[in-house]
Amino acid sequence: MRLFQQIVTDHGPMVLRVCRAVLGPQDAEDAWSETFLSAMRAYPDLPSGSNVEAWLVTIAHRKAIDVTRAAARRPTPVDELPEPPSRTGRPEDWDGDLWSALKALPARQRQAVAYHYLAGLPYKEIAALCGGSTDAARRAAADGIKTLRKTYPGPIDQRGVAR
């Protein structure tokens, strides 16, 4: 262990400079720490006479790749959303008024409308999901569509689905 401490003392500043040059100052110290943790684990298996500096730079390089990949997977904060979600799954078709109208419906009506008109489930399956009878599910969907026709300003097709 004493030998490894000497390796950190001798090569630590160089590895930190490499990490800073590759990753920038924010991520460099974490990559440096990860480099030496990995090196400490692998040190007992390092063949004698190996180029320790090159070995450490190789580990630092791999840690820098890990940090870069991890950063690419993290969401990037933005000031405002580029587009709101849509009613059809396509971002260009979002209609916030539809959600407002649906949200105003009682829960059973909203569920019946969504399950029948959007998911295509038969009333028997809606009744099994929500509880109650098939007729109650049909009535809840009909009442929900009737209310939407009055309160939703957007176009609704012959099946009662907002377009």
PDB file of C-alpha atoms in Angstrom:
ATOM      1  CA  MET A   1       0.000   0.000   0.000  1.00  0.00           C
ATOM      2  CA  ARG A   2       2.901   2.295   0.727  1.00  0.00           C
ATOM      3  CA  LEU A   3       4.068   1.939  -2.880  1.00  0.00           C
ATOM      4  CA  PHE A   4       0.660   2.944  -4.194  1.00  0.00           C
ATOM      5  CA  GLN A   5       0.687   6.073  -2.024  1.00  0.00           C
ATOM      6  CA  GLN A   6       3.962   6.985  -3.675  1.00  0.00           C
ATOM      7  CA  ILE A   7       2.387   6.487  -7.125  1.00  0.00           C
ATOM      8  CA  VAL A   8      -0.428   8.890  -6.175  1.00  0.00           C
ATOM      9  CA  THR A   9       2.101  11.428  -4.898  1.00  0.00           C
ATOM     10  CA  ASP A  10       4.309  11.132  -7.983  1.00  0.00           C
ATOM     11  CA  HIS A  11       1.653  10.965 -10.694  1.00  0.00           C
ATOM     12  CA  GLY A  12      -1.434  12.534  -9.114  1.00  0.00           C
ATOM     13  CA  PRO A  13      -0.789  16.094 -10.369  1.00  0.00           C
ATOM     14  CA  MET A  14      -0.173  14.864 -13.933  1.00  0.00           C
ATOM     15  CA  VAL A  15      -3.394  12.781 -13.916  1.00  0.00           C
ATOM     16  CA  LEU A  16      -5.335  15.782 -12.600  1.00  0.00           C
ATOM     17  CA  ARG A  17      -3.942  17.997 -15.385  1.00  0.00           C
ATOM     18  CA  VAL A  18      -4.969  15.386 -17.965  1.00  0.00           C
ATOM     19  CA  CYS A  19      -8.462  15.122 -16.468  1.00  0.00           C
ATOM     20  CA  ARG A  20      -8.846  18.917 -16.422  1.00  0.00           C
ATOM     21  CA  ALA A  21      -7.698  19.209 -20.031  1.00  0.00           C
ATOM     22  CA  VAL A  22     -10.074  16.507 -21.239  1.00  0.00           C
ATOM     23  CA  LEU A  23     -13.135  17.188 -19.057  1.00  0.00           C
ATOM     24  CA  GLY A  24     -12.830  20.718 -17.752  1.00  0.00           C
ATOM     25  CA  PRO A  25     -12.511  21.855 -14.155  1.00  0.00           C
ATOM     26  CA  GLN A  26     -15.965  20.756 -12.931  1.00  0.00           C
ATOM     27  CA  ASP A  27     -15.661  17.038 -13.647  1.00  0.00           C
ATOM     28  CA  ALA A  28     -11.877  16.655 -13.385  1.00  0.00           C
ATOM     29  CA  GLU A  29     -11.626  15.971  -9.667  1.00  0.00           C
ATOM     30  CA  ASP A  30     -14.273  13.250  -9.774  1.00  0.00           C
ATOM     31  CA  ALA A  31     -12.521  11.596 -12.729  1.00  0.00           C
ATOM     32  CA  TRP A  32      -9.196  11.890 -10.890  1.00  0.00           C
ATOM     33  CA  SER A  33     -10.658  10.168  -7.823  1.00  0.00           C
ATOM     34  CA  GLU A  34     -12.258   7.444  -9.918  1.00  0.00           C
ATOM     35  CA  THR A  35      -8.960   6.941 -11.751  1.00  0.00           C
ATOM     36  CA  PHE A  36      -7.041   6.295  -8.568  1.00  0.00           C
ATOM     37  CA  LEU A  37      -9.777   4.115  -7.058  1.00  0.00           C
ATOM     38  CA  SER A  38      -9.657   1.914 -10.144  1.00  0.00           C
ATOM     39  CA  ALA A  39      -5.860   1.990 -10.156  1.00  0.00           C
ATOM     40  CA  MET A  40      -5.722   0.982  -6.498  1.00  0.00           C
ATOM     41  CA  ARG A  41      -7.943  -2.038  -7.205  1.00  0.00           C
ATOM     42  CA  ALA A  42      -5.872  -3.071 -10.227  1.00  0.00           C
ATOM     43  CA  TYR A  43      -2.447  -2.244  -8.778  1.00  0.00           C
ATOM     44  CA  PRO A  44      -1.770  -5.666  -7.248  1.00  0.00           C
ATOM     45  CA  ASP A  45      -2.084  -7.239 -10.734  1.00  0.00           C
ATOM     46  CA  LEU A  46       0.116  -4.662 -12.491  1.00  0.00           C
ATOM     47  CA  PRO A  47       3.161  -6.431 -13.943  1.00  0.00           C
ATOM     48  CA  SER A  48       6.470  -5.211 -12.602  1.00  0.00           C
ATOM     49  CA  GLY A  49       8.312  -2.929 -14.970  1.00  0.00           C
ATOM     50  CA  SER A  50       5.064  -1.510 -16.425  1.00  0.00           C
ATOM     51  CA  ASN A  51       4.916   2.114 -17.468  1.00  0.00           C
ATOM     52  CA  VAL A  52       2.866   3.397 -14.517  1.00  0.00           C
ATOM     53  CA  GLU A  53       2.341   6.834 -16.051  1.00  0.00           C
ATOM     54  CA  ALA A  54       0.885   5.395 -19.270  1.00  0.00           C
ATOM     55  CA  TRP A  55      -1.198   2.953 -17.244  1.00  0.00           C
ATOM     56  CA  LEU A  56      -2.675   5.813 -15.180  1.00  0.00           C
ATOM     57  CA  VAL A  57      -3.340   7.948 -18.265  1.00  0.00           C
ATOM     58  CA  THR A  58      -5.164   4.992 -19.851  1.00  0.00           C
ATOM     59  CA  ILE A  59      -7.354   4.629 -16.760  1.00  0.00           C
ATOM     60  CA  ALA A  60      -7.949   8.413 -16.673  1.00  0.00           C
ATOM     61  CA  HIS A  61      -8.907   8.324 -20.349  1.00  0.00           C
ATOM     62  CA  ARG A  62     -11.479   5.598 -19.690  1.00  0.00           C
ATOM     63  CA  LYS A  63     -12.868   7.488 -16.704  1.00  0.00           C
ATOM     64  CA  ALA A  64     -13.149  10.618 -18.857  1.00  0.00           C
ATOM     65  CA  ILE A  65     -15.156   8.608 -21.399  1.00  0.00           C
ATOM     66  CA  ASP A  66     -17.419   7.389 -18.577  1.00  0.00           C
ATOM     67  CA  VAL A  67     -17.964  10.953 -17.343  1.00  0.00           C
ATOM     68  CA  THR A  68     -18.688  12.196 -20.881  1.00  0.00           C
ATOM     69  CA  ARG A  69     -21.188   9.393 -21.515  1.00  0.00           C
ATOM     70  CA  ALA A  70     -22.891   9.981 -18.179  1.00  0.00           C
ATOM     71  CA  ALA A  71     -23.194  13.698 -18.940  1.00  0.00           C
ATOM     72  CA  ALA A  72     -24.738  12.923 -22.318  1.00  0.00           C
ATOM     73  CA  ARG A  73     -27.441  10.832 -20.593  1.00  0.00           C
ATOM     74  CA  ARG A  74     -28.343  13.526 -18.063  1.00  0.00           C
ATOM     75  CA  PRO A  75     -31.128  15.915 -18.999  1.00  0.00           C
ATOM     76  CA  THR A  76     -30.079  19.425 -19.893  1.00  0.00           C
ATOM     77  CA  PRO A  77     -31.996  22.161 -18.065  1.00  0.00           C
ATOM     78  CA  VAL A  78     -33.627  24.758 -20.311  1.00  0.00           C
ATOM     79  CA  ASP A  79     -35.404  28.022 -19.612  1.00  0.00           C
ATOM     80  CA  GLU A  80     -38.634  26.975 -21.275  1.00  0.00           C
ATOM     81  CA  LEU A  81     -39.966  23.800 -22.811  1.00  0.00           C
ATOM     82  CA  PRO A  82     -39.548  23.624 -26.578  1.00  0.00           C
ATOM     83  CA  GLU A  83     -43.037  22.200 -27.181  1.00  0.00           C
ATOM     84  CA  PRO A  84     -45.785  20.972 -24.871  1.00  0.00           C
ATOM     85  CA  PRO A  85     -46.960  17.336 -25.197  1.00  0.00           C
ATOM     86  CA  SER A  86     -49.726  16.530 -27.682  1.00  0.00           C
ATOM     87  CA  ARG A  87     -53.147  14.909 -27.593  1.00  0.00           C
ATOM     88  CA  THR A  88     -52.209  12.425 -30.310  1.00  0.00           C
ATOM     89  CA  GLY A  89     -48.649  11.695 -29.258  1.00  0.00           C
ATOM     90  CA  ARG A  90     -47.239  14.084 -31.834  1.00  0.00           C
ATOM     91  CA  PRO A  91     -45.724  17.240 -30.307  1.00  0.00           C
ATOM     92  CA  GLU A  92     -47.145  19.478 -33.028  1.00  0.00           C
ATOM     93  CA  ASP A  93     -50.736  18.537 -32.076  1.00  0.00           C
ATOM     94  CA  TRP A  94     -50.866  19.486 -28.383  1.00  0.00           C
ATOM     95  CA  ASP A  95     -54.078  21.025 -27.158  1.00  0.00           C
ATOM     96  CA  GLY A  96     -53.947  22.195 -23.569  1.00  0.00           C
ATOM     97  CA  ASP A  97     -57.647  23.106 -23.686  1.00  0.00           C
ATOM     98  CA  LEU A  98     -58.531  19.436 -24.173  1.00  0.00           C
ATOM     99  CA  TRP A  99     -56.708  18.465 -20.999  1.00  0.00           C
ATOM    100  CA  SER A 100     -58.429  21.280 -19.123  1.00  0.00           C
ATOM    101  CA  ALA A 101     -61.821  20.030 -20.339  1.00  0.00           C
ATOM    102  CA  LEU A 102     -60.984  16.407 -19.493  1.00  0.00           C
ATOM    103  CA  LYS A 103     -59.639  17.377 -16.075  1.00  0.00           C
ATOM    104  CA  ALA A 104     -62.926  19.099 -15.275  1.00  0.00           C
ATOM    105  CA  LEU A 105     -64.876  15.860 -15.816  1.00  0.00           C
ATOM    106  CA  PRO A 106     -65.625  13.611 -12.844  1.00  0.00           C
ATOM    107  CA  ALA A 107     -63.002  10.859 -12.535  1.00  0.00           C
ATOM    108  CA  ARG A 108     -65.291   8.037 -13.755  1.00  0.00           C
ATOM    109  CA  GLN A 109     -66.342   9.992 -16.828  1.00  0.00           C
ATOM    110  CA  ARG A 110     -62.758  10.982 -17.629  1.00  0.00           C
ATOM    111  CA  GLN A 111     -61.607   7.366 -17.279  1.00  0.00           C
ATOM    112  CA  ALA A 112     -64.491   6.012 -19.365  1.00  0.00           C
ATOM    113  CA  VAL A 113     -63.853   8.558 -22.133  1.00  0.00           C
ATOM    114  CA  ALA A 114     -60.118   7.862 -22.135  1.00  0.00           C
ATOM    115  CA  TYR A 115     -60.433   4.092 -22.003  1.00  0.00           C
ATOM    116  CA  HIS A 116     -63.175   3.843 -24.616  1.00  0.00           C
ATOM    117  CA  TYR A 117     -62.481   6.650 -27.073  1.00  0.00           C
ATOM    118  CA  LEU A 118     -58.713   6.891 -26.791  1.00  0.00           C
ATOM    119  CA  ALA A 119     -57.707   3.302 -25.953  1.00  0.00           C
ATOM    120  CA  GLY A 120     -60.596   1.582 -27.757  1.00  0.00           C
ATOM    121  CA  LEU A 121     -61.606  -0.648 -24.847  1.00  0.00           C
ATOM    122  CA  PRO A 122     -65.118  -2.102 -24.849  1.00  0.00           C
ATOM    123  CA  TYR A 123     -67.435  -1.022 -22.048  1.00  0.00           C
ATOM    124  CA  LYS A 124     -67.266  -4.472 -20.426  1.00  0.00           C
ATOM    125  CA  GLU A 125     -63.497  -4.080 -19.903  1.00  0.00           C
ATOM    126  CA  ILE A 126     -63.934  -0.513 -18.672  1.00  0.00           C
ATOM    127  CA  ALA A 127     -66.431  -1.778 -16.108  1.00  0.00           C
ATOM    128  CA  ALA A 128     -63.932  -4.396 -14.956  1.00  0.00           C
ATOM    129  CA  LEU A 129     -61.172  -1.752 -14.662  1.00  0.00           C
ATOM    130  CA  CYS A 130     -63.186   0.967 -12.947  1.00  0.00           C
ATOM    131  CA  GLY A 131     -65.766  -1.081 -11.113  1.00  0.00           C
ATOM    132  CA  GLY A 132     -69.471  -1.023 -11.774  1.00  0.00           C
ATOM    133  CA  SER A 133     -71.556  -2.392 -14.608  1.00  0.00           C
ATOM    134  CA  THR A 134     -71.148  -2.266 -18.361  1.00  0.00           C
ATOM    135  CA  ASP A 135     -74.154   0.041 -18.544  1.00  0.00           C
ATOM    136  CA  ALA A 136     -72.621   2.384 -15.953  1.00  0.00           C
ATOM    137  CA  ALA A 137     -69.377   2.548 -17.969  1.00  0.00           C
ATOM    138  CA  ARG A 138     -71.364   3.301 -21.163  1.00  0.00           C
ATOM    139  CA  ARG A 139     -73.350   6.004 -19.332  1.00  0.00           C
ATOM    140  CA  ALA A 140     -70.189   7.586 -17.866  1.00  0.00           C
ATOM    141  CA  ALA A 141     -68.568   7.740 -21.302  1.00  0.00           C
ATOM    142  CA  ALA A 142     -71.706   9.194 -22.881  1.00  0.00           C
ATOM    143  CA  ASP A 143     -72.063  11.803 -20.143  1.00  0.00           C
ATOM    144  CA  GLY A 144     -68.370  12.674 -20.442  1.00  0.00           C
ATOM    145  CA  ILE A 145     -68.607  13.163 -24.219  1.00  0.00           C
ATOM    146  CA  LYS A 146     -71.786  15.216 -23.809  1.00  0.00           C
ATOM    147  CA  THR A 147     -69.996  17.511 -21.364  1.00  0.00           C
ATOM    148  CA  LEU A 148     -66.923  17.744 -23.610  1.00  0.00           C
ATOM    149  CA  ARG A 149     -69.097  18.786 -26.554  1.00  0.00           C
ATOM    150  CA  LYS A 150     -70.351  21.693 -24.461  1.00  0.00           C
ATOM    151  CA  THR A 151     -67.108  22.720 -22.753  1.00  0.00           C
ATOM    152  CA  TYR A 152     -64.304  21.874 -25.167  1.00  0.00           C
ATOM    153  CA  PRO A 153     -63.817  24.534 -27.844  1.00  0.00           C
ATOM    154  CA  GLY A 154     -61.939  22.215 -30.250  1.00  0.00           C
ATOM    155  CA  PRO A 155     -63.475  20.087 -32.997  1.00  0.00           C
ATOM    156  CA  ILE A 156     -64.950  16.690 -32.044  1.00  0.00           C
ATOM    157  CA  ASP A 157     -65.600  14.015 -34.690  1.00  0.00           C
ATOM    158  CA  GLN A 158     -68.717  11.864 -35.134  1.00  0.00           C
ATOM    159  CA  ARG A 159     -67.434   9.283 -32.612  1.00  0.00           C
ATOM    160  CA  GLY A 160     -67.093  12.049 -30.029  1.00  0.00           C
ATOM    161  CA  VAL A 161     -63.298  12.148 -30.154  1.00  0.00           C
ATOM    162  CA  ALA A 162     -61.484  15.457 -30.211  1.00  0.00           C
ATOM    163  CA  ARG A 163     -59.525  15.938 -33.421  1.00  0.00           C
TER     164      ARG A 163
END
